[in-house]
PDB file of C-alpha atoms and ligand atoms in Angstrom:
ATOM      1  CA  UNK A 228     179.534 112.747  17.134  1.00  0.00           C
ATOM      2  CA  UNK A 229     178.465 112.847  20.710  1.00  0.00           C
ATOM      3  CA  UNK A 230     175.430 114.136  22.511  1.00  0.00           C
ATOM      4  CA  UNK A 231     176.245 117.532  23.879  1.00  0.00           C
ATOM      5  CA  UNK A 232     174.543 120.503  25.433  1.00  0.00           C
ATOM      6  CA  UNK A 233     176.583 122.749  23.159  1.00  0.00           C
ATOM      7  CA  UNK A 234     174.203 123.926  20.474  1.00  0.00           C
ATOM      8  CA  UNK A 235     174.142 126.586  17.817  1.00  0.00           C
ATOM      9  CA  UNK A 236     170.625 125.584  16.826  1.00  0.00           C
ATOM     10  CA  UNK A 237     167.766 124.116  18.849  1.00  0.00           C
ATOM     11  CA  UNK A 238     165.968 121.271  17.039  1.00  0.00           C
ATOM     12  CA  UNK A 239     162.532 120.142  18.188  1.00  0.00           C
ATOM     13  CA  UNK A 240     161.292 116.762  16.998  1.00  0.00           C
ATOM     14  CA  UNK A 241     157.591 116.693  16.175  1.00  0.00           C
ATOM     15  CA  UNK A 242     157.346 113.087  14.922  1.00  0.00           C
ATOM     16  CA  UNK A 243     155.155 111.830  17.790  1.00  0.00           C
ATOM     17  CA  UNK A 244     152.561 114.544  16.992  1.00  0.00           C
ATOM     18  CA  UNK A 245     152.819 116.069  13.505  1.00  0.00           C
ATOM     19  CA  UNK A 246     154.411 112.885  12.205  1.00  0.00           C
ATOM     20  CA  UNK A 247     152.180 110.166  13.594  1.00  0.00           C
ATOM     21  CA  UNK A 248     148.981 112.168  13.333  1.00  0.00           C
ATOM     22  CA  UNK A 249     148.812 111.674   9.593  1.00  0.00           C
ATOM     23  CA  UNK A 250     150.582 108.359   9.211  1.00  0.00           C
ATOM     24  CA  UNK A 251     148.501 105.336   8.226  1.00  0.00           C
ATOM     25  CA  UNK A 252     150.152 103.248  10.968  1.00  0.00           C
ATOM     26  CA  UNK A 253     148.749 103.032  14.508  1.00  0.00           C
ATOM     27  CA  UNK A 254     151.470 102.980  17.146  1.00  0.00           C
ATOM     28  CA  UNK A 255     150.758 101.681  20.626  1.00  0.00           C
ATOM     29  CA  UNK A 256     151.372 103.782  23.738  1.00  0.00           C
ATOM     30  CA  UNK A 257     154.459 101.620  24.383  1.00  0.00           C
ATOM     31  CA  UNK A 258     155.847 102.471  20.963  1.00  0.00           C
ATOM     32  CA  UNK A 259     155.126 106.188  21.368  1.00  0.00           C
ATOM     33  CA  UNK A 260     156.890 106.258  24.734  1.00  0.00           C
ATOM     34  CA  UNK A 261     159.853 104.425  23.204  1.00  0.00           C
ATOM     35  CA  UNK A 262     159.948 106.884  20.291  1.00  0.00           C
ATOM     36  CA  UNK A 263     160.049 109.894  22.628  1.00  0.00           C
ATOM     37  CA  UNK A 264     162.712 108.285  24.802  1.00  0.00           C
ATOM     38  CA  UNK A 265     164.912 107.553  21.791  1.00  0.00           C
ATOM     39  CA  UNK A 266     164.600 111.134  20.549  1.00  0.00           C
ATOM     40  CA  UNK A 267     165.468 112.573  23.961  1.00  0.00           C
ATOM     41  CA  UNK A 268     168.396 110.179  24.327  1.00  0.00           C
ATOM     42  CA  UNK A 269     169.710 111.327  20.932  1.00  0.00           C
ATOM     43  CA  UNK A 270     169.774 114.857  22.323  1.00  0.00           C
ATOM     44  CA  UNK A 271     166.943 116.726  20.591  1.00  0.00           C
ATOM     45  CA  UNK A 272     166.065 119.952  22.395  1.00  0.00           C
ATOM     46  CA  UNK A 273     162.351 119.207  22.809  1.00  0.00           C
ATOM     47  CA  UNK A 274     159.893 116.557  21.626  1.00  0.00           C
ATOM     48  CA  UNK A 275     156.357 117.433  20.651  1.00  0.00           C
ATOM     49  CA  UNK A 276     154.835 114.473  22.394  1.00  0.00           C
ATOM     50  CA  UNK A 277     151.252 114.691  21.151  1.00  0.00           C
ATOM     51  CA  UNK A 278     148.237 116.941  21.184  1.00  0.00           C
ATOM     52  CA  UNK A 279     145.217 117.637  23.330  1.00  0.00           C
ATOM     53  CA  UNK A 280     142.607 118.060  20.641  1.00  0.00           C
ATOM     54  CA  UNK A 281     139.204 116.417  20.659  1.00  0.00           C
ATOM     55  CA  UNK A 282     139.613 112.679  19.906  1.00  0.00           C
ATOM     56  CA  UNK A 283     136.628 113.161  17.600  1.00  0.00           C
ATOM     57  CA  UNK A 284     138.852 115.308  15.334  1.00  0.00           C
ATOM     58  CA  UNK A 285     142.170 113.535  15.670  1.00  0.00           C
ATOM     59  CA  UNK A 286     141.589 110.050  17.118  1.00  0.00           C
ATOM     60  CA  UNK A 287     145.285 109.151  16.892  1.00  0.00           C
ATOM     61  CA  UNK A 288     146.182 111.633  19.611  1.00  0.00           C
ATOM     62  CA  UNK A 289     143.599 110.334  22.110  1.00  0.00           C
ATOM     63  CA  UNK A 290     146.337 108.616  24.147  1.00  0.00           C
ATOM     64  CA  UNK A 291     148.600 111.663  24.672  1.00  0.00           C
ATOM     65  CA  UNK A 292     147.705 111.853  28.399  1.00  0.00           C
ATOM     66  CA  UNK A 293     148.788 108.260  28.808  1.00  0.00           C
ATOM     67  CA  UNK A 294     152.034 108.750  26.886  1.00  0.00           C
ATOM     68  CA  UNK A 295     152.964 111.755  29.053  1.00  0.00           C
ATOM     69  CA  UNK A 296     152.167 109.884  32.273  1.00  0.00           C
ATOM     70  CA  UNK A 297     154.299 106.937  31.188  1.00  0.00           C
ATOM     71  CA  UNK A 298     157.231 109.230  30.338  1.00  0.00           C
ATOM     72  CA  UNK A 299     157.465 110.453  33.921  1.00  0.00           C
ATOM     73  CA  UNK A 300     160.206 113.066  34.482  1.00  0.00           C
ATOM     74  CA  UNK A 301     161.288 112.791  30.807  1.00  0.00           C
ATOM     75  CA  UNK A 302     158.096 114.695  29.953  1.00  0.00           C
ATOM     76  CA  UNK A 303     159.894 117.751  31.346  1.00  0.00           C
ATOM     77  CA  UNK A 304     161.698 117.975  27.997  1.00  0.00           C
ATOM     78  CA  UNK A 305     158.480 117.653  26.000  1.00  0.00           C
ATOM     79  CA  UNK A 306     155.977 120.058  24.572  1.00  0.00           C
ATOM     80  CA  UNK A 307     152.498 119.380  23.188  1.00  0.00           C
ATOM     81  CA  UNK A 308     149.964 120.942  20.888  1.00  0.00           C
ATOM     82  CA  UNK A 309     146.811 122.467  22.330  1.00  0.00           C
ATOM     83  CA  UNK A 310     144.049 123.982  20.174  1.00  0.00           C
ATOM     84  CA  UNK A 311     142.284 125.860  22.986  1.00  0.00           C
ATOM     85  CA  UNK A 312     141.866 126.365  26.720  1.00  0.00           C
ATOM     86  CA  UNK A 313     140.296 122.913  27.149  1.00  0.00           C
ATOM     87  CA  UNK A 314     143.446 121.414  25.656  1.00  0.00           C
ATOM     88  CA  UNK A 315     145.487 123.556  28.044  1.00  0.00           C
ATOM     89  CA  UNK A 316     143.524 122.117  30.996  1.00  0.00           C
ATOM     90  CA  UNK A 317     144.339 118.583  29.881  1.00  0.00           C
ATOM     91  CA  UNK A 318     148.021 119.363  29.300  1.00  0.00           C
ATOM     92  CA  UNK A 319     148.569 120.908  32.733  1.00  0.00           C
ATOM     93  CA  UNK A 320     146.463 118.209  34.407  1.00  0.00           C
ATOM     94  CA  UNK A 321     148.985 115.642  33.235  1.00  0.00           C
ATOM     95  CA  UNK A 322     151.889 117.810  34.431  1.00  0.00           C
ATOM     96  CA  UNK A 323     153.225 119.360  31.222  1.00  0.00           C
ATOM     97  CA  UNK A 324     154.973 122.708  31.659  1.00  0.00           C
ATOM     98  CA  UNK A 325     155.433 123.488  27.974  1.00  0.00           C
ATOM     99  CA  UNK A 326     152.578 123.883  25.471  1.00  0.00           C
ATOM    100  CA  UNK A 327     152.092 125.031  21.890  1.00  0.00           C
ATOM    101  CA  UNK A 328     149.115 126.838  20.457  1.00  0.00           C
ATOM    102  CA  UNK A 329     148.410 127.424  16.778  1.00  0.00           C
ATOM    103  CA  UNK A 330     146.828 130.196  14.771  1.00  0.00           C
ATOM    104  CA  UNK A 331     146.696 130.169  10.978  1.00  0.00           C
ATOM    105  CA  UNK A 332     147.732 133.189   8.954  1.00  0.00           C
ATOM    106  CA  UNK A 333     145.022 132.349   6.426  1.00  0.00           C
ATOM    107  CA  UNK A 334     141.438 132.700   7.616  1.00  0.00           C
ATOM    108  CA  UNK A 335     140.263 129.672   5.593  1.00  0.00           C
ATOM    109  CA  UNK A 336     142.900 127.426   7.134  1.00  0.00           C
ATOM    110  CA  UNK A 337     142.038 128.746  10.592  1.00  0.00           C
ATOM    111  CA  UNK A 338     138.347 127.959  10.031  1.00  0.00           C
ATOM    112  CA  UNK A 339     139.199 124.432   8.864  1.00  0.00           C
ATOM    113  CA  UNK A 340     141.512 123.843  11.821  1.00  0.00           C
ATOM    114  CA  UNK A 341     139.507 125.461  14.595  1.00  0.00           C
ATOM    115  CA  UNK A 342     136.110 126.334  13.159  1.00  0.00           C
ATOM    116  CA  UNK A 343     136.605 130.039  13.890  1.00  0.00           C
ATOM    117  CA  UNK A 344     138.267 133.230  12.678  1.00  0.00           C
ATOM    118  CA  UNK A 345     141.932 133.991  13.453  1.00  0.00           C
ATOM    119  CA  UNK A 346     140.729 136.828  15.742  1.00  0.00           C
ATOM    120  CA  UNK A 347     138.814 134.314  17.901  1.00  0.00           C
ATOM    121  CA  UNK A 348     141.851 132.031  18.026  1.00  0.00           C
ATOM    122  CA  UNK A 349     144.036 134.953  19.132  1.00  0.00           C
ATOM    123  CA  UNK A 350     141.550 135.751  21.893  1.00  0.00           C
ATOM    124  CA  UNK A 351     141.729 132.105  23.007  1.00  0.00           C
ATOM    125  CA  UNK A 352     145.540 132.228  22.942  1.00  0.00           C
ATOM    126  CA  UNK A 353     145.344 135.371  25.081  1.00  0.00           C
ATOM    127  CA  UNK A 354     143.287 133.507  27.697  1.00  0.00           C
ATOM    128  CA  UNK A 355     145.716 130.571  27.627  1.00  0.00           C
ATOM    129  CA  UNK A 356     148.687 132.975  27.839  1.00  0.00           C
ATOM    130  CA  UNK A 357     147.358 134.584  31.022  1.00  0.00           C
ATOM    131  CA  UNK A 358     146.891 131.192  32.643  1.00  0.00           C
ATOM    132  CA  UNK A 359     150.262 129.920  31.431  1.00  0.00           C
ATOM    133  CA  UNK A 360     151.972 132.920  32.951  1.00  0.00           C
ATOM    134  CA  UNK A 361     150.253 132.332  36.294  1.00  0.00           C
ATOM    135  CA  UNK A 362     151.005 128.577  36.164  1.00  0.00           C
ATOM    136  CA  UNK A 363     154.661 128.927  35.129  1.00  0.00           C
ATOM    137  CA  UNK A 364     153.966 127.119  31.858  1.00  0.00           C
ATOM    138  CA  UNK A 365     156.003 128.037  28.805  1.00  0.00           C
ATOM    139  CA  UNK A 366     153.828 128.969  25.860  1.00  0.00           C
ATOM    140  CA  UNK A 367     154.772 128.663  22.198  1.00  0.00           C
ATOM    141  CA  UNK A 368     152.708 129.634  19.208  1.00  0.00           C
ATOM    142  CA  UNK A 369     152.836 128.260  15.692  1.00  0.00           C
ATOM    143  CA  UNK A 370     151.740 130.510  12.832  1.00  0.00           C
ATOM    144  CA  UNK A 371     150.348 127.990  10.344  1.00  0.00           C
ATOM    145  CA  UNK A 372     150.338 128.667   6.583  1.00  0.00           C
ATOM    146  CA  UNK A 373     152.748 131.572   7.133  1.00  0.00           C
ATOM    147  CA  UNK A 374     154.226 131.124   3.650  1.00  0.00           C
ATOM    148  CA  UNK A 375     151.065 130.367   1.705  1.00  0.00           C
ATOM    149  CA  UNK A 376     147.771 128.527   2.031  1.00  0.00           C
ATOM    150  CA  UNK A 377     146.421 125.588   0.000  1.00  0.00           C
ATOM    151  CA  UNK A 378     142.998 127.263  -0.047  1.00  0.00           C
ATOM    152  CA  UNK A 379     143.749 130.988  -0.294  1.00  0.00           C
ATOM    153  CA  UNK A 380     147.121 130.931  -1.994  1.00  0.00           C
ATOM    154  CA  UNK A 381     149.232 133.945  -1.162  1.00  0.00           C
ATOM    155  CA  UNK A 382     149.463 135.082   2.458  1.00  0.00           C
ATOM    156  CA  UNK A 383     150.695 138.644   2.818  1.00  0.00           C
ATOM    157  CA  UNK A 384     153.863 139.475   4.692  1.00  0.00           C
ATOM    158  CA  UNK A 385     151.959 142.122   6.649  1.00  0.00           C
ATOM    159  CA  UNK A 386     149.408 139.581   7.904  1.00  0.00           C
ATOM    160  CA  UNK A 387     152.134 137.318   9.256  1.00  0.00           C
ATOM    161  CA  UNK A 388     154.150 140.137  10.813  1.00  0.00           C
ATOM    162  CA  UNK A 389     151.028 141.448  12.507  1.00  0.00           C
ATOM    163  CA  UNK A 390     150.336 137.988  13.973  1.00  0.00           C
ATOM    164  CA  UNK A 391     153.930 137.631  15.170  1.00  0.00           C
ATOM    165  CA  UNK A 392     153.777 141.002  16.904  1.00  0.00           C
ATOM    166  CA  UNK A 393     150.422 140.270  18.522  1.00  0.00           C
ATOM    167  CA  UNK A 394     151.548 136.836  19.753  1.00  0.00           C
ATOM    168  CA  UNK A 395     154.650 138.415  21.275  1.00  0.00           C
ATOM    169  CA  UNK A 396     152.465 141.053  22.953  1.00  0.00           C
ATOM    170  CA  UNK A 397     150.288 138.277  24.410  1.00  0.00           C
ATOM    171  CA  UNK A 398     153.311 136.853  26.198  1.00  0.00           C
ATOM    172  CA  UNK A 399     154.185 133.997  23.871  1.00  0.00           C
ATOM    173  CA  UNK A 400     157.933 133.358  24.161  1.00  0.00           C
ATOM    174  CA  UNK A 401     158.532 131.117  21.129  1.00  0.00           C
ATOM    175  CA  UNK A 402     156.902 131.864  17.796  1.00  0.00           C
ATOM    176  CA  UNK A 403     157.268 129.400  14.939  1.00  0.00           C
ATOM    177  CA  UNK A 404     156.579 130.308  11.332  1.00  0.00           C
ATOM    178  CA  UNK A 405     155.101 127.208   9.709  1.00  0.00           C
ATOM    179  CA  UNK A 406     155.169 126.197   6.078  1.00  0.00           C
ATOM    180  CA  UNK A 407     152.254 123.853   6.648  1.00  0.00           C
ATOM    181  CA  UNK A 408     152.002 122.557   3.098  1.00  0.00           C
ATOM    182  CA  UNK A 409     155.563 123.041   1.866  1.00  0.00           C
ATOM    183  CA  UNK A 410     155.071 125.935  -0.541  1.00  0.00           C
ATOM    184  CA  UNK A 411     157.961 128.149   0.588  1.00  0.00           C
ATOM    185  CA  UNK A 412     161.232 128.752  -1.257  1.00  0.00           C
ATOM    186  CA  UNK A 413     164.500 129.983   0.269  1.00  0.00           C
ATOM    187  CA  UNK A 414     164.374 133.703  -0.649  1.00  0.00           C
ATOM    188  CA  UNK A 415     160.825 133.905   0.737  1.00  0.00           C
ATOM    189  CA  UNK A 416     161.888 132.156   3.946  1.00  0.00           C
ATOM    190  CA  UNK A 417     164.841 134.510   4.336  1.00  0.00           C
ATOM    191  CA  UNK A 418     162.629 137.572   3.747  1.00  0.00           C
ATOM    192  CA  UNK A 419     159.854 136.565   6.162  1.00  0.00           C
ATOM    193  CA  UNK A 420     162.276 135.375   8.848  1.00  0.00           C
ATOM    194  CA  UNK A 421     164.321 138.550   8.631  1.00  0.00           C
ATOM    195  CA  UNK A 422     161.251 140.756   8.793  1.00  0.00           C
ATOM    196  CA  UNK A 423     159.835 138.756  11.722  1.00  0.00           C
ATOM    197  CA  UNK A 424     163.140 138.920  13.602  1.00  0.00           C
ATOM    198  CA  UNK A 425     163.114 142.691  13.349  1.00  0.00           C
ATOM    199  CA  UNK A 426     159.481 142.846  14.529  1.00  0.00           C
ATOM    200  CA  UNK A 427     160.344 141.013  17.769  1.00  0.00           C
ATOM    201  CA  UNK A 428     163.835 142.469  18.236  1.00  0.00           C
ATOM    202  CA  UNK A 429     164.529 143.238  21.887  1.00  0.00           C
ATOM    203  CA  UNK A 430     161.376 141.461  23.111  1.00  0.00           C
ATOM    204  CA  UNK A 431     163.126 138.290  24.272  1.00  0.00           C
ATOM    205  CA  UNK A 432     161.244 136.184  21.718  1.00  0.00           C
ATOM    206  CA  UNK A 433     162.783 133.099  20.180  1.00  0.00           C
ATOM    207  CA  UNK A 434     161.664 132.872  16.569  1.00  0.00           C
ATOM    208  CA  UNK A 435     161.653 129.502  14.838  1.00  0.00           C
ATOM    209  CA  UNK A 436     160.509 127.671  11.747  1.00  0.00           C
ATOM    210  CA  UNK A 437     158.397 124.593  11.120  1.00  0.00           C
ATOM    211  CA  UNK A 438     158.990 123.282   7.621  1.00  0.00           C
ATOM    212  CA  UNK A 439     157.414 120.587   5.498  1.00  0.00           C
ATOM    213  CA  UNK A 440     159.297 119.010   2.625  1.00  0.00           C
ATOM    214  CA  UNK A 441     156.253 118.627   0.379  1.00  0.00           C
ATOM    215  CA  UNK A 442     158.097 119.910  -2.688  1.00  0.00           C
ATOM    216  CA  UNK A 443     161.660 119.141  -1.641  1.00  0.00           C
ATOM    217  CA  UNK A 444     162.513 122.717  -0.673  1.00  0.00           C
ATOM    218  CA  UNK A 445     162.448 122.064   3.082  1.00  0.00           C
ATOM    219  CA  UNK A 446     166.181 121.717   3.713  1.00  0.00           C
ATOM    220  CA  UNK A 447     167.127 124.645   1.489  1.00  0.00           C
ATOM    221  CA  UNK A 448     164.503 126.643   3.406  1.00  0.00           C
ATOM    222  CA  UNK A 449     165.990 125.571   6.736  1.00  0.00           C
ATOM    223  CA  UNK A 450     169.411 126.715   5.656  1.00  0.00           C
ATOM    224  CA  UNK A 451     168.055 130.022   4.398  1.00  0.00           C
ATOM    225  CA  UNK A 452     166.435 130.535   7.802  1.00  0.00           C
ATOM    226  CA  UNK A 453     169.700 129.701   9.561  1.00  0.00           C
ATOM    227  CA  UNK A 454     171.577 132.211   7.437  1.00  0.00           C
ATOM    228  CA  UNK A 455     169.338 135.092   8.519  1.00  0.00           C
ATOM    229  CA  UNK A 456     169.559 134.171  12.204  1.00  0.00           C
ATOM    230  CA  UNK A 457     166.867 131.568  12.992  1.00  0.00           C
ATOM    231  CA  UNK A 458     168.095 129.220  15.731  1.00  0.00           C
ATOM    232  CA  UNK A 459     164.986 127.151  16.491  1.00  0.00           C
ATOM    233  CA  UNK A 460     163.738 124.496  14.069  1.00  0.00           C
ATOM    234  CA  UNK A 461     161.077 121.811  14.033  1.00  0.00           C
ATOM    235  CA  UNK A 462     161.698 118.550  12.208  1.00  0.00           C
ATOM    236  CA  UNK A 463     160.259 115.065  12.327  1.00  0.00           C
ATOM    237  CA  UNK A 464     162.173 111.801  12.658  1.00  0.00           C
ATOM    238  CA  UNK A 465     162.077 109.948   9.347  1.00  0.00           C
ATOM    239  CA  UNK A 466     160.401 112.941   7.701  1.00  0.00           C
ATOM    240  CA  UNK A 467     156.989 111.506   8.503  1.00  0.00           C
ATOM    241  CA  UNK A 468     153.995 113.784   8.895  1.00  0.00           C
ATOM    242  CA  UNK A 469     151.310 115.837   7.250  1.00  0.00           C
ATOM    243  CA  UNK A 470     148.179 117.702   8.184  1.00  0.00           C
ATOM    244  CA  UNK A 471     144.703 116.172   8.416  1.00  0.00           C
ATOM    245  CA  UNK A 472     143.107 119.465   7.321  1.00  0.00           C
ATOM    246  CA  UNK A 473     145.334 120.261   4.346  1.00  0.00           C
ATOM    247  CA  UNK A 474     144.937 118.261   1.148  1.00  0.00           C
ATOM    248  CA  UNK A 475     148.061 116.386  -0.043  1.00  0.00           C
ATOM    249  CA  UNK A 476     150.276 117.752   2.737  1.00  0.00           C
ATOM    250  CA  UNK A 477     153.261 115.488   3.266  1.00  0.00           C
ATOM    251  CA  UNK A 478     155.953 115.125   5.857  1.00  0.00           C
ATOM    252  CA  UNK A 479     158.040 117.548   7.841  1.00  0.00           C
ATOM    253  CA  UNK A 480     161.710 117.875   7.037  1.00  0.00           C
ATOM    254  CA  UNK A 481     163.453 114.839   8.544  1.00  0.00           C
ATOM    255  CA  UNK A 482     165.354 115.444  11.769  1.00  0.00           C
ATOM    256  CA  UNK A 483     168.251 113.178  10.781  1.00  0.00           C
ATOM    257  CA  UNK A 484     168.650 114.829   7.352  1.00  0.00           C
ATOM    258  CA  UNK A 485     168.480 118.299   8.920  1.00  0.00           C
ATOM    259  CA  UNK A 486     170.996 117.381  11.630  1.00  0.00           C
ATOM    260  CA  UNK A 487     173.313 115.868   9.036  1.00  0.00           C
ATOM    261  CA  UNK A 488     173.214 119.026   6.896  1.00  0.00           C
ATOM    262  CA  UNK A 489     173.733 121.361   9.846  1.00  0.00           C
ATOM    263  CA  UNK A 490     176.529 119.371  11.490  1.00  0.00           C
ATOM    264  CA  UNK A 491     178.391 118.967   8.203  1.00  0.00           C
ATOM    265  CA  UNK A 492     178.118 122.732   7.842  1.00  0.00           C
ATOM    266  CA  UNK A 493     179.809 123.219  11.204  1.00  0.00           C
ATOM    267  CA  UNK A 494     176.569 124.151  12.988  1.00  0.00           C
ATOM    268  CA  UNK A 495     176.207 122.330  16.299  1.00  0.00           C
ATOM    269  CA  UNK A 496     172.845 120.720  17.061  1.00  0.00           C
ATOM    270  CA  UNK A 497     173.833 118.869  20.245  1.00  0.00           C
ATOM    271  CA  UNK A 498     172.291 115.758  18.673  1.00  0.00           C
ATOM    272  CA  UNK A 499     173.872 112.353  18.138  1.00  0.00           C
ATOM    273  CA  UNK A 500     173.241 111.593  14.448  1.00  0.00           C
ATOM    274  CA  UNK A 501     174.015 107.885  14.771  1.00  0.00           C
ATOM    275  CA  UNK A 502     171.427 107.561  17.533  1.00  0.00           C
ATOM    276  CA  UNK A 503     168.894 109.393  15.367  1.00  0.00           C
ATOM    277  CA  UNK A 504     169.544 107.051  12.462  1.00  0.00           C
ATOM    278  CA  UNK A 505     169.030 104.026  14.710  1.00  0.00           C
ATOM    279  CA  UNK A 506     165.805 105.605  15.975  1.00  0.00           C
ATOM    280  CA  UNK A 507     164.675 106.270  12.401  1.00  0.00           C
ATOM    281  CA  UNK A 508     165.284 102.632  11.392  1.00  0.00           C
ATOM    282  CA  UNK A 509     163.402 101.500  14.500  1.00  0.00           C
ATOM    283  CA  UNK A 510     160.510 103.859  13.651  1.00  0.00           C
ATOM    284  CA  UNK A 511     160.242 102.612  10.052  1.00  0.00           C
ATOM    285  CA  UNK A 512     160.064  99.079  11.432  1.00  0.00           C
ATOM    286  CA  UNK A 513     157.289  99.976  13.888  1.00  0.00           C
ATOM    287  CA  UNK A 514     155.346 101.872  11.206  1.00  0.00           C
ATOM    288  CA  UNK A 515     155.637  98.942   8.833  1.00  0.00           C
ATOM    289  CA  UNK A 516     156.660 101.149   5.923  1.00  0.00           C
ATOM    290  CA  UNK A 517     159.625 103.136   4.678  1.00  0.00           C
ATOM    291  CA  UNK A 518     160.147 106.768   5.683  1.00  0.00           C
ATOM    292  CA  UNK A 519     161.148 109.650   3.380  1.00  0.00           C
ATOM    293  CA  UNK A 520     164.465 110.586   5.033  1.00  0.00           C
ATOM    294  CA  UNK A 521     167.619 109.868   3.024  1.00  0.00           C
ATOM    295  CA  UNK A 522     170.526 109.899   5.477  1.00  0.00           C
ATOM    296  CA  UNK A 523     169.563 106.538   7.067  1.00  0.00           C
ATOM    297  CA  UNK A 524     169.528 104.978   3.576  1.00  0.00           C
ATOM    298  CA  UNK A 525     172.857 106.401   2.433  1.00  0.00           C
ATOM    299  CA  UNK A 526     174.512 106.532   5.849  1.00  0.00           C
ATOM    300  CA  UNK A 527     176.358 109.593   7.149  1.00  0.00           C
ATOM    301  CA  UNK A 528     179.231 110.857   5.036  1.00  0.00           C
ATOM    302  CA  UNK A 529     182.391 108.936   6.009  1.00  0.00           C
ATOM    303  CA  UNK A 530     184.536 111.676   7.488  1.00  0.00           C
ATOM    304  CA  UNK A 531     187.856 110.122   6.477  1.00  0.00           C
ATOM    305  CA  UNK A 532     186.821 109.990   2.818  1.00  0.00           C
ATOM    306  CA  UNK A 533     185.448 113.481   2.487  1.00  0.00           C
ATOM    307  CA  UNK A 534     187.594 115.347   4.989  1.00  0.00           C
ATOM    308  CA  UNK A 535     188.938 118.416   3.264  1.00  0.00           C
ATOM    309  CA  UNK A 536     191.896 120.337   4.646  1.00  0.00           C
ATOM    310  CA  UNK A 537     190.720 123.476   6.323  1.00  0.00           C
ATOM    311  CA  UNK A 538     187.005 122.635   6.186  1.00  0.00           C
TER     312      UNK A 538
HETATM  313 ZN1   ZN B 620     153.360 120.633  10.414  1.00  0.00          ZN
END
């Protein structure tokens, strides 16, 4: 498999942010830069390089400015997480042209993440959106706990659809539905994705998903999303990750396992799986512990053994 610009699906790797943020290991700036470079070289669409939150809240992301500076022009293929306008200031100060905001579909989760109501967060996103438009910065938004909340339980379809519509109206161009704590199942993913796609139809919005594999439904969920027309997916190298504000949240779906599943299904990711596997092995070594992904352990399926005539 070779690295190619031909893609049917756009995979964003969030390991340097969502992954490392909740990992017990502390990577150096050198290691983070190397991680991002390896992911970009493998051909992932974008890398979420870090976040611009207060170091008081998430000390592990305090060096994001430095990582971006060290990446140089490669940072042009990176995005980052910003919780508010202050984070936006820091991201643009270091030259990033691509930023992600977050609002939670559950009010409790939003309070725990940002200390305010979802309405206040939307107002903040509106302010950031106006500046991003003026600055030529691409703005994404992640709808956290879109499929359920560890504190409130069920999140209504209407609440999520309303958020998606309002984010689109604010000028956000990419909206990601996030299963923050891995509670979703495939029919639910298909239903919410389909409904969201129809809400933003004709608006030029790219809708995506951000899945965690907390209960081993992440890959089935990704495929369900693909089947109803989702073409943008977050994943994390090695399947590392979590959420500092959600109890017992575990890793994102692993990029290499996702890419393996998609490519074997004839869906082009534009990503070199062998390079991802090498990067995953390197990452496990730097972290000093194993990672949850399975494809690096088993190896990719040997094509000559499993090749079936006609498919
Ligand atoms: Zn996440």
